[in-house]
Short mmCIF file of C-alpha atoms in Angstrom, two decimals:
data_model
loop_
_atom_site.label_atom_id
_atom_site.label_comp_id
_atom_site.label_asym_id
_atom_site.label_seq_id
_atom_site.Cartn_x
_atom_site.Cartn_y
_atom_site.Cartn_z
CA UNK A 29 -18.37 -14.33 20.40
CA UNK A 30 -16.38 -11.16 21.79
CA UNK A 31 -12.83 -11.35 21.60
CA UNK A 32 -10.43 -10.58 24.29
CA UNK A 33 -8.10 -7.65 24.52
CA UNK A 34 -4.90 -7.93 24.65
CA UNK A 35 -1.70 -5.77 25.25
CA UNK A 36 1.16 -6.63 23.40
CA UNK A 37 4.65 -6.58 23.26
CA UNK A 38 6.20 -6.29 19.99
CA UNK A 39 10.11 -6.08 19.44
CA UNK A 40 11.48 -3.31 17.27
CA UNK A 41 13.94 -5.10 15.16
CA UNK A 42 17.32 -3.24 13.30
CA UNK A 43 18.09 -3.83 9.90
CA UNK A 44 21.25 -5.21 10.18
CA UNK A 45 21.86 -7.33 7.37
CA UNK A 46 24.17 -7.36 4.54
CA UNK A 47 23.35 -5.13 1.94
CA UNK A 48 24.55 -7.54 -0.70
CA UNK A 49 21.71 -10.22 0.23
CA UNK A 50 18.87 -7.30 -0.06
CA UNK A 51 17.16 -6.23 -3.74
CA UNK A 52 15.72 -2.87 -3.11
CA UNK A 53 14.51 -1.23 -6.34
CA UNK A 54 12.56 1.88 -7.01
CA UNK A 55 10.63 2.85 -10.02
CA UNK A 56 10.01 6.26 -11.09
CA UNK A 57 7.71 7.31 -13.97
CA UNK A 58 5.83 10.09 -13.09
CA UNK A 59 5.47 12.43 -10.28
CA UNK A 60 3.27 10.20 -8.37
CA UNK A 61 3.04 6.47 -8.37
CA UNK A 62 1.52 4.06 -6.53
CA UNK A 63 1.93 0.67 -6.26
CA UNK A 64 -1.06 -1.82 -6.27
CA UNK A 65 -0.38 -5.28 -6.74
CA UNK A 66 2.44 -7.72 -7.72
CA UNK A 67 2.33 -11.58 -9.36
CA UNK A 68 4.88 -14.36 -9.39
CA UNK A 69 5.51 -14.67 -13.08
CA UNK A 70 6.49 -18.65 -14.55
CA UNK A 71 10.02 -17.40 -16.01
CA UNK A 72 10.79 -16.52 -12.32
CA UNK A 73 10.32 -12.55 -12.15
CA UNK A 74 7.29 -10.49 -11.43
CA UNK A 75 4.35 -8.42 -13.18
CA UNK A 76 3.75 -5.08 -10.62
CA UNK A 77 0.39 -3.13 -10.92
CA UNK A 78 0.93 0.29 -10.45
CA UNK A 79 -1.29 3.61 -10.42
CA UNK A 80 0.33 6.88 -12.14
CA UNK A 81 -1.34 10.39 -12.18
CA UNK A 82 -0.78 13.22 -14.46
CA UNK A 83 -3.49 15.27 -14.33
CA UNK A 84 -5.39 12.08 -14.93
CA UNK A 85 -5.34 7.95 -14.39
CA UNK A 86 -2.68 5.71 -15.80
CA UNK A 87 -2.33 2.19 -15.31
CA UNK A 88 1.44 0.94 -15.37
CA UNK A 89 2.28 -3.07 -16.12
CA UNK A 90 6.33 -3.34 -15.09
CA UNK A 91 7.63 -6.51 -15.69
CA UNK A 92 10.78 -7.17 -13.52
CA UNK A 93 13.34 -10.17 -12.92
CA UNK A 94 14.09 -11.84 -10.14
CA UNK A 95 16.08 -9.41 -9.16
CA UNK A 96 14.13 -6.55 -9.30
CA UNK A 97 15.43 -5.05 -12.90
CA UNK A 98 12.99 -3.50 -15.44
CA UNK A 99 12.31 -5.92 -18.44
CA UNK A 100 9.57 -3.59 -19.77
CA UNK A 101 6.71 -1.60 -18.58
CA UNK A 102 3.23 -0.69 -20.38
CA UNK A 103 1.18 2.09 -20.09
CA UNK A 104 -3.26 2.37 -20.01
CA UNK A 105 -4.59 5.23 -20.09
CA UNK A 106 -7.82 6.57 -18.21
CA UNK A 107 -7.75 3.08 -16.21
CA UNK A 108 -7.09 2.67 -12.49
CA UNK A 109 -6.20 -0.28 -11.39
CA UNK A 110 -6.74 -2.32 -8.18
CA UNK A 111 -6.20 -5.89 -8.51
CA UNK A 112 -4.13 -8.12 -10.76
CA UNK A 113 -4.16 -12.05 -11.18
CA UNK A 114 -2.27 -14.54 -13.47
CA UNK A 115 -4.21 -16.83 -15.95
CA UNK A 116 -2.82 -19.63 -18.59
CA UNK A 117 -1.83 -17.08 -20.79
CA UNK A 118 -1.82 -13.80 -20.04
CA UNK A 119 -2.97 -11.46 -16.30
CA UNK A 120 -6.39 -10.10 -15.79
CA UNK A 121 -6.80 -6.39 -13.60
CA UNK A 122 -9.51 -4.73 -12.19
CA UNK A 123 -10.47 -1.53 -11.46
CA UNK A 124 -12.46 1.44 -13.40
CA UNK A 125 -12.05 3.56 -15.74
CA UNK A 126 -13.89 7.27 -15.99
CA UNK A 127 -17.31 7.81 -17.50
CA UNK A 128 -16.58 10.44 -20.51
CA UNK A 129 -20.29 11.66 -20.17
CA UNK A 130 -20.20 12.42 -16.26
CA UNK A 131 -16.53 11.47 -15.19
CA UNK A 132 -17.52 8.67 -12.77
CA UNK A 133 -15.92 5.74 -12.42
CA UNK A 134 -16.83 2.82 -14.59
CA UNK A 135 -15.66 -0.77 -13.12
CA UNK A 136 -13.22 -2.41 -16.13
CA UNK A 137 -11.66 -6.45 -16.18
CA UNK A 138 -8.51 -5.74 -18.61
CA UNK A 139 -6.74 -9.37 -19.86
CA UNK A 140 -3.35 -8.98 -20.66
CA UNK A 141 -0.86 -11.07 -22.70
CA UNK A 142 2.29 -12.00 -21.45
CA UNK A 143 4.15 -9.03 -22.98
CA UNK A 144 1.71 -6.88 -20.86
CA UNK A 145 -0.38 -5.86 -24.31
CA UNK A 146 -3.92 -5.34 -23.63
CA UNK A 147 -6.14 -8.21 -25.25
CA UNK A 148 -9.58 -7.21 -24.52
CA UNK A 149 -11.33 -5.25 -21.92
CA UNK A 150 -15.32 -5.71 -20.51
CA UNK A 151 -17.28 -2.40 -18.51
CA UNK A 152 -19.32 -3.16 -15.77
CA UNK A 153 -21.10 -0.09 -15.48
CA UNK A 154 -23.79 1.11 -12.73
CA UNK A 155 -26.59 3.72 -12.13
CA UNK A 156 -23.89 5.80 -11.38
CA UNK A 157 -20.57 4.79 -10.08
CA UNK A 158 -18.69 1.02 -10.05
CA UNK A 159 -15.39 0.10 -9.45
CA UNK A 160 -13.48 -3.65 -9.11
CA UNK A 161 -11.69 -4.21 -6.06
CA UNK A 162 -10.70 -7.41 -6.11
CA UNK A 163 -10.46 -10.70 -8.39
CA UNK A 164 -9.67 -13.97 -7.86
CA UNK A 165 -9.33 -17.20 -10.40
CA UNK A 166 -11.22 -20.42 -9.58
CA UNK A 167 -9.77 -23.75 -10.91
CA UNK A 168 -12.54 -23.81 -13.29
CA UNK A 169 -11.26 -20.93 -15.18
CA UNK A 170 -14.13 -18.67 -14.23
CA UNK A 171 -13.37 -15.18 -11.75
CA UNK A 172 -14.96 -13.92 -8.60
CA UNK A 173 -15.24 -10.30 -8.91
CA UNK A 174 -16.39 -7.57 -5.92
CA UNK A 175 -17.70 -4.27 -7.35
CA UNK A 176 -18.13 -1.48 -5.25
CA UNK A 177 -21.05 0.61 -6.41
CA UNK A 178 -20.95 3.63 -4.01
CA UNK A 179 -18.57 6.08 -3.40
CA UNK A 180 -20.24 7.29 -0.44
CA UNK A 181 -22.24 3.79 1.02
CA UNK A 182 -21.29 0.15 1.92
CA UNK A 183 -23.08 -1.23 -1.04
CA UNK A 184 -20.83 -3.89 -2.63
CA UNK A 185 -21.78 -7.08 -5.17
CA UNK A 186 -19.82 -10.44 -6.02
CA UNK A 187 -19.94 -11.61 -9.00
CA UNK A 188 -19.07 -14.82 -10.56
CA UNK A 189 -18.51 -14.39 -14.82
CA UNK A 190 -16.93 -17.10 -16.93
CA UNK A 191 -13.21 -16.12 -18.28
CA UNK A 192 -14.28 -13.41 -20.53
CA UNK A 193 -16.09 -11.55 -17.72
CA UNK A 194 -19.94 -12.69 -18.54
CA UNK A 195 -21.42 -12.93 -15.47
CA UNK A 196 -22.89 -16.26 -14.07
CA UNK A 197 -24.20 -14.66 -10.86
CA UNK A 198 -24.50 -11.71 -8.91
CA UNK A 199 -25.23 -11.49 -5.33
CA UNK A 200 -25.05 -8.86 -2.62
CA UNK A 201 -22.08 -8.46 0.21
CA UNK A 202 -20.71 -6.34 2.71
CA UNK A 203 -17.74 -7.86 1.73
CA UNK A 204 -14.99 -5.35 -0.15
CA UNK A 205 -11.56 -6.35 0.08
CA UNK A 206 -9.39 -9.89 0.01
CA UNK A 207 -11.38 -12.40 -1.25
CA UNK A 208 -10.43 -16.12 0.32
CA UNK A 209 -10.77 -19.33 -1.23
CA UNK A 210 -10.90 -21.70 1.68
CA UNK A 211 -9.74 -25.51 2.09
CA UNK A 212 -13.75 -26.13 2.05
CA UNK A 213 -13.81 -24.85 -1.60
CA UNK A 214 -16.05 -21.36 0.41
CA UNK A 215 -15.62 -17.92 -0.83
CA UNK A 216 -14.82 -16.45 2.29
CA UNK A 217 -14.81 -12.24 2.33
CA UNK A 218 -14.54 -9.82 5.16
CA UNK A 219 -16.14 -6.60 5.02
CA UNK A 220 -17.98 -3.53 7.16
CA UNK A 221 -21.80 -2.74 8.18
CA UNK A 222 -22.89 0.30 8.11
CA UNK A 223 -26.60 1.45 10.04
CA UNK A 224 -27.70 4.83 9.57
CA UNK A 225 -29.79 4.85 12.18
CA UNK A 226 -32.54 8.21 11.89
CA UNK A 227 -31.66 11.63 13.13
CA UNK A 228 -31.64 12.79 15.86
CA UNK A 229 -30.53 9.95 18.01
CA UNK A 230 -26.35 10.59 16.10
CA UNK A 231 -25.66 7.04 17.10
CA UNK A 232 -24.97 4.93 13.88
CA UNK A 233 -22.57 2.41 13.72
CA UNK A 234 -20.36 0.63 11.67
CA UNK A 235 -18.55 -2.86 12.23
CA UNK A 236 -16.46 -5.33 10.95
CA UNK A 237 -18.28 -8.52 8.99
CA UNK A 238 -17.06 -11.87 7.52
CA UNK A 239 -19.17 -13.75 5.18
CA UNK A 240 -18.93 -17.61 3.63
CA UNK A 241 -20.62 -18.45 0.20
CA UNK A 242 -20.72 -21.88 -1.75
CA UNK A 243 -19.69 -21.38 -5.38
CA UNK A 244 -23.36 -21.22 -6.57
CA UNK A 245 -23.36 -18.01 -4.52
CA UNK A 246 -25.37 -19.26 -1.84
CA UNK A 247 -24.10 -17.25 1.59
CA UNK A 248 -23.36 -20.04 4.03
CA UNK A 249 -22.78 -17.95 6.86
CA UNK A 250 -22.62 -13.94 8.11
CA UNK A 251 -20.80 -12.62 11.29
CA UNK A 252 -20.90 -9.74 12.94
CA UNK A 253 -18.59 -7.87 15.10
CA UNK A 254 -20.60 -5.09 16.48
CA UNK A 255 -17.56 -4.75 19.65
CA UNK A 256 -15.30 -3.44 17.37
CA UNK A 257 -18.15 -0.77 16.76
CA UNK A 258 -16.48 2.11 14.17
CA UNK A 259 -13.89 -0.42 13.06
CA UNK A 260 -13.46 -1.42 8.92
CA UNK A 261 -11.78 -4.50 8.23
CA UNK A 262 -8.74 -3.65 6.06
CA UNK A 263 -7.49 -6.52 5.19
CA UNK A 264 -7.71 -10.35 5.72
CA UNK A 265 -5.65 -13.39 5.47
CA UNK A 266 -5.81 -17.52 5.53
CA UNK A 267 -3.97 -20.05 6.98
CA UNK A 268 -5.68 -22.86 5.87
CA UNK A 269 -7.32 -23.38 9.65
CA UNK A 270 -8.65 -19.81 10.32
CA UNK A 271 -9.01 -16.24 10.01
CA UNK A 272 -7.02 -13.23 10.03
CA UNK A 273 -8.63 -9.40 10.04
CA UNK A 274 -7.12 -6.29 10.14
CA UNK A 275 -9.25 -3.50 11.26
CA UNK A 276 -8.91 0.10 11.92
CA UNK A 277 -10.10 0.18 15.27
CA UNK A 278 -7.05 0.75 17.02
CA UNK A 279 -8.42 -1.19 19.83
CA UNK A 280 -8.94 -4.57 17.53
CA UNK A 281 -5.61 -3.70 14.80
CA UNK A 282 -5.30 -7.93 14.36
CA UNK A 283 -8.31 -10.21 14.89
CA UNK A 284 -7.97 -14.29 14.67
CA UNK A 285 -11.11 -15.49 13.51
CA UNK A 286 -12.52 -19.52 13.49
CA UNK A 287 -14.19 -21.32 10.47
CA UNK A 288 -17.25 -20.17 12.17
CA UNK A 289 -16.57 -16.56 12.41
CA UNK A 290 -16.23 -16.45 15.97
CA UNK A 291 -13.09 -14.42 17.34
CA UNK A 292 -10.28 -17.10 18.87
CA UNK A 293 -7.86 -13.67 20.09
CA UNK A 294 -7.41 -9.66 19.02
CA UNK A 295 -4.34 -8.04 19.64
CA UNK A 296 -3.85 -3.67 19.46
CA UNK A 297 -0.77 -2.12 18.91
CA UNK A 298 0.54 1.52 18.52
CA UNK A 299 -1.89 4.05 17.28
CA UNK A 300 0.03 4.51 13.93
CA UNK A 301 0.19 1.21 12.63
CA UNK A 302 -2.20 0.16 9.85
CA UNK A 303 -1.81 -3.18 8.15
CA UNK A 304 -2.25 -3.87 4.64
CA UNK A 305 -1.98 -7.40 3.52
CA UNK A 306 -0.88 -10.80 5.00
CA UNK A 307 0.81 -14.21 3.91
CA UNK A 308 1.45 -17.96 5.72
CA UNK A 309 4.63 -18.92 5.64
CA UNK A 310 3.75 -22.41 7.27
CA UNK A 311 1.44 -23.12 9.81
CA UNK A 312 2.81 -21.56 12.60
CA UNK A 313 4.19 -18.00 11.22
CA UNK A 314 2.57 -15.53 9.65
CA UNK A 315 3.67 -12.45 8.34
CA UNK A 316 2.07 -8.95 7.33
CA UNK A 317 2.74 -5.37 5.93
CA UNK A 318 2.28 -2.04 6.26
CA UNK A 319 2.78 1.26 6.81
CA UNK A 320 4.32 2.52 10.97
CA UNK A 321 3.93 6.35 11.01
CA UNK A 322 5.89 7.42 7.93
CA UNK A 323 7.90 3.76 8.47
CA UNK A 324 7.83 0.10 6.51
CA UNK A 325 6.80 -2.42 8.79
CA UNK A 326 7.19 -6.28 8.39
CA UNK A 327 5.23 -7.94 11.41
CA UNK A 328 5.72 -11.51 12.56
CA UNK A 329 3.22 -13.15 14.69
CA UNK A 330 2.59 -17.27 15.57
CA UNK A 331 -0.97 -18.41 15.18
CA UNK A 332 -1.25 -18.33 18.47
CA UNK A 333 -0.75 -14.18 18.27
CA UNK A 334 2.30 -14.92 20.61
CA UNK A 335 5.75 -13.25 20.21
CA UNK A 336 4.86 -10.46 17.66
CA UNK A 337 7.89 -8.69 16.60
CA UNK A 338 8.34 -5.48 14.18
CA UNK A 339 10.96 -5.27 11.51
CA UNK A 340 11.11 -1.53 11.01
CA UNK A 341 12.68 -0.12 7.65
CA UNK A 342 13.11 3.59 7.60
CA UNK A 343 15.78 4.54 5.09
CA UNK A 344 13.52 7.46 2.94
CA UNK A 345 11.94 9.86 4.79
CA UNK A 346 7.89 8.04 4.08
CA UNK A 347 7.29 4.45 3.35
CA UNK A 348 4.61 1.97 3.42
CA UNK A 349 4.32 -2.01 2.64
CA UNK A 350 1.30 -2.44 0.49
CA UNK A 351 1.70 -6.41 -0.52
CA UNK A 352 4.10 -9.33 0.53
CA UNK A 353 4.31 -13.03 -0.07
CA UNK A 354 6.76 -15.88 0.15
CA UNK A 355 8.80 -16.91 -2.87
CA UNK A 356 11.40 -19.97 -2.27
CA UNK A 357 12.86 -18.52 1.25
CA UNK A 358 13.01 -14.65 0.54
CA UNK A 359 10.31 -12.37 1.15
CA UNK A 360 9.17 -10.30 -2.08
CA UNK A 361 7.52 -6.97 -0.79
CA UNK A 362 6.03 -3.87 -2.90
CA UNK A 363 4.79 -0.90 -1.75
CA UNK A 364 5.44 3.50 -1.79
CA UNK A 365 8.43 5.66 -0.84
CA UNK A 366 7.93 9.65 -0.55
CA UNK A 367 9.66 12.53 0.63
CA UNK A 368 9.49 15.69 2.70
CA UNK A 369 7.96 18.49 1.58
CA UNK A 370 7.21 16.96 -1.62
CA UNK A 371 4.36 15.56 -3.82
CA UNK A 372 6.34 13.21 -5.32
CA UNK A 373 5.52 9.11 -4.82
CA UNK A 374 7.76 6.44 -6.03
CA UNK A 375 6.92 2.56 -6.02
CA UNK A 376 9.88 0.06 -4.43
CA UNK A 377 10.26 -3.21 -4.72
CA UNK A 378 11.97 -4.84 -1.84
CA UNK A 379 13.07 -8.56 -1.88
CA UNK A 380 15.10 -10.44 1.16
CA UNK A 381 16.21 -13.94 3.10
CA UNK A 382 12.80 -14.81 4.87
CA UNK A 383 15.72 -15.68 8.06
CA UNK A 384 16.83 -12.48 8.52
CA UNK A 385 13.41 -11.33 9.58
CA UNK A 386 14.31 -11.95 13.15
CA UNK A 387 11.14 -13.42 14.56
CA UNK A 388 11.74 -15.69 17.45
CA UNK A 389 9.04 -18.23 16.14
CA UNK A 390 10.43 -20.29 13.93
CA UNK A 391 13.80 -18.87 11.70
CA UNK A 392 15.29 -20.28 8.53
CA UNK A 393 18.63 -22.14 9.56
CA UNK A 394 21.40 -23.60 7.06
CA UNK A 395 20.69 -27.00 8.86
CA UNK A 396 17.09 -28.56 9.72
CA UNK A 397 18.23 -31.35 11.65
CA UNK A 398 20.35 -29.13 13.62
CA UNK A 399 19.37 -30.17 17.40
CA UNK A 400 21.53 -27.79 20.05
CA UNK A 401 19.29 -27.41 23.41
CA UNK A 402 19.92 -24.73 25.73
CA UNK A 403 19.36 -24.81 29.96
CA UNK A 404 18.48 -23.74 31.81
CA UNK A 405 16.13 -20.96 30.70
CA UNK A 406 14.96 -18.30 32.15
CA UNK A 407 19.30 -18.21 33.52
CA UNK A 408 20.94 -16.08 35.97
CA UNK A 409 24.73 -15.50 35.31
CA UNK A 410 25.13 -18.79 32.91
CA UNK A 411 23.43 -21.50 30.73
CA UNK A 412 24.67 -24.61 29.14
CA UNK A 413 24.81 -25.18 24.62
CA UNK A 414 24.30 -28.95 24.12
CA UNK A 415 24.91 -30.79 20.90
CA UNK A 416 26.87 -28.19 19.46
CA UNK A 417 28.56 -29.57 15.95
CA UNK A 418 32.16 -30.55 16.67
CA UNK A 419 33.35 -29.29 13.03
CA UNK A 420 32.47 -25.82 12.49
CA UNK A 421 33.64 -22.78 14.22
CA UNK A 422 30.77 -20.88 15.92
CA UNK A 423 30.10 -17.64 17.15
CA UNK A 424 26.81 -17.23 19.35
CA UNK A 425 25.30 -13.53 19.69
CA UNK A 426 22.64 -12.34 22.04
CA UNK A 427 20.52 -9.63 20.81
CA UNK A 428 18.34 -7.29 22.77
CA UNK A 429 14.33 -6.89 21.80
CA UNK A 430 15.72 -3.59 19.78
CA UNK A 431 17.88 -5.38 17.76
CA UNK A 432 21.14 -4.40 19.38
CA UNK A 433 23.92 -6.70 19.66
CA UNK A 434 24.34 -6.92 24.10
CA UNK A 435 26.55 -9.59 23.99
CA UNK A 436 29.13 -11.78 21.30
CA UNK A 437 31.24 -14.49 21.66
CA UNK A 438 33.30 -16.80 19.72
CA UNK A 439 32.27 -20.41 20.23
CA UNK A 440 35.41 -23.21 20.74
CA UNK A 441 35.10 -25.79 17.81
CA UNK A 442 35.32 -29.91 19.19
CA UNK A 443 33.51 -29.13 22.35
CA UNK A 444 29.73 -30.37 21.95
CA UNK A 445 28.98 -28.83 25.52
CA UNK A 446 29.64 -25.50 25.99
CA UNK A 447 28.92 -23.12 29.22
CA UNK A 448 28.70 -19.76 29.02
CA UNK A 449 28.85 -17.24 31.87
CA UNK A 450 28.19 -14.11 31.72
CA UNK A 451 30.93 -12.09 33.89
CA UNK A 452 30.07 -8.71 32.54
CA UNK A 453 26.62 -7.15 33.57
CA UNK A 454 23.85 -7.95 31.55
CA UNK A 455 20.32 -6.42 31.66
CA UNK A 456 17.52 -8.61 32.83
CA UNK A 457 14.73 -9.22 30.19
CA UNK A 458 14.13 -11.09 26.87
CA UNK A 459 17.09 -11.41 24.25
CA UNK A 460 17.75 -13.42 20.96
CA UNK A 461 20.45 -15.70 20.94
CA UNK A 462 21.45 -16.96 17.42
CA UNK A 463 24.54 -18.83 16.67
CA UNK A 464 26.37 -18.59 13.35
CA UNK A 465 29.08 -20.23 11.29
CA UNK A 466 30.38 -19.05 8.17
CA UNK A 467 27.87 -16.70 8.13
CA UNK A 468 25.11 -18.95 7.83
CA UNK A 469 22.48 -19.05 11.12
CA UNK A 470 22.58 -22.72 12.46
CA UNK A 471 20.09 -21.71 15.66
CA UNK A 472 17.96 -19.29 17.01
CA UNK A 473 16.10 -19.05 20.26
CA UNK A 474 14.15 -16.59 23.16
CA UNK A 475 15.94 -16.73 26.14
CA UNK A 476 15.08 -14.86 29.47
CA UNK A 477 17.84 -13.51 31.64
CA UNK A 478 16.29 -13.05 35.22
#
């Protein structure tokens, strides 16, 4: 089923938050690293994956707090990593490591301890090159594995191996990044097709897929998007209904997909963004990462792709989100900071209130049985606060769809109904009115000034 196309609006956002309630933290150990995975730890903190290169592949295993401090870090040598998943004990990783006779890449499973010590570690060569992508942990103990096996070709396998890496199964995909474990118990991967077709017609193609398998390995279902023709899915996400794909057809950037694999809505954006990795924060918000030009981006959309908005974070002169997921009610982020006119590539870690991403959707408040109503809206010159609480002192701001403050006001405490005219000019268009007391948001809401 083709998708529609949509325009849409998205809403740059400011960072205007106190520093005090934001853990930014950047970790340098070489000239160039790069930051590839992160997992919630059971003391709290977090294990990051990272890449460094000095004249040849490092792996790095950081161990942080909650708060973003160094505990310890490991080094492997000659192994690049991709992946990285917890297990009872211990983390597995994926990724390769170079063949000494020819220097291609090898695919390698590491397990680590808890102190980030290597345990064991299990090849998975090829004819000639192989490299892990991606691993995930089934309840059973065992691991789903995808192994690329050409550098230059879509040729990809998944493979199923008990919890030292001996394979059960191996079966051919087009699948090659994010693998999904459905609410059906379905291995669920998206992916890209690639026809050659013969010379000299120079029309191949290439197009997102999405495949289901049972955990036998049996493929349950393949779709095809052939109308987002020279588009690669990037990366996917779940939210325990349907389908997310990013793609790099800047016509189809965001793709909601149904159990089925037919396309429910596709949204594009600006040229520049690229998205890199998604989480549900319940089931109506979503949020994802990325990289904006030489900008951080955190993107919040409704399952419904309505009311997209951008928080933009621009602070070192290149940045770009490579992972995020929800932790209590902050959002824990990794990804790369560079500079001008250098080589150099640091990893950050960046961790922050989920309600100061400003999204319009559904917000974070200090009360969840907080029940103020606002009317009429779309307004003219004034609207009308009911149900306001009669012991706090309030103050209710209106922000503009570029974060900007347009309008402030300090709300009288004892009076549950409150009107509010607006006497000075205000621009027609969309604004976000949030009302605060002690700091603390008690209400947020889209309003429309005609």
């Amino acid at each position: 089923m083709k998708g529609v196309l949509f325009s849409t609006l998205i809403f740059l956002l400011a960072f205007n938050v106190q520093s005090q309630d934001i853990i930014e933290k950047l970790y340098d150990y070489s000239e160039q690293e790069y930051v590839r995975d992160i997992v919630k730890c059971d003391d709290g903190g977090y294990f990051i994956l990272g890449a460094s290169y000095m004249g040849n592949w490092r792996a790095i295993f950081l161990k942080i707090d909650n708060n973003g401090d160094v505990l310890f870090y490991k080094m492997l040598t000659q192994f690049y990593p991709s992946k990285m998943i917890k297990n009872n004990n211990g983390y597995y990783a994926v990724g390769y490591i170079a063949n000494p006779s020819n220097g291609f890449p090898i695919g390698q499973l590491v397990c680590l301890n808890e102190s980030g010590n290597v345990l064991w570690t299990k090849e998975y060569p090829y004819t000639y090159y192989s490299y892990l992508t991606d691993i995930v942990r089934l309840d059973s103990g065992d691991l789903l594995i995808i192994k690329e096996l050409s550098l230059t070709e879509q040729d990809y396998e998944l493979m199923r191996s008990d919890s030292l890496g001996n394979n059960k199964w191996i079966k051919d995909t087009y699948g090659n990044n994010d693998i999904i474990i459905n609410t059906n118990n379905e291995i669920v991967l998206t992916g890209n097709e690639f026809q050659d077709l013969p010379e000299p017609q120079f029309d191949d193609t290439n197009w997102p897929t999405l495949e289901k398998f049972d955990f036998e390995g049996t493929k349950i279902l393949k779709a095809d998007y052939p109308y987002m023709n020279w588009g690669s899915s990037i990366s996917s996400g779940y939210d325990g209904n349907n389908y997310y794909m990013a793609t790099d057809n800047h016509d189809y950037e965001l793709c909601k997909l149904d159990n089925n694999g037919d396309t429910i809505w596709t949204r594009n954006y600006d040229n520049n963004y690229s998205i890199h990795s998604f989480c549900n924060v319940d089931g109506d918000l979503m949020l994802a990462t990325g990289s904006f030009g030489s900008k951080l981006f955190i993107l919040s959309f409704s399952t419904n792709g309505d009311s997209l908005n951008l928080f933009v974070k621009d602070n070192y002169q290149k940045q770009s989100g490579t992972k995020l997921f929800i932790d209590n009610d902050s959002v824990v982020l990794i990804g790369n900071v560079g500079y001008d006119n250098s080589s150099k590539v640091d990893m950050c870690f960046l961790k922050m209130p989920l309600n100061y991403l400003i999204t319009g959707i559904k917000e974070k408040t200090s009360n969840d049985n907080f029940s103020l109503s606002l009317f009429p809206n779309p307004f003219s010159t004034q609207f009308t606060l009911e149900n306001l609480p009669e012991n706090k002192q309030m103050e209710l701001v209106l922000m503009n769809t570029f974060g900007q403050i347009a309008y402030r006001k300090a709300l009288l405490g004892g009076q549950p109904q409150q009107r509010i005219t607006f006497n000075q000019a205000l621009a027609s268009g969309l604004y976000i009115l949030k009302i605060y007391s002690d700091k603390k948001l008690l209400f947020t809401q889209k309003v429309v000034k005609q």
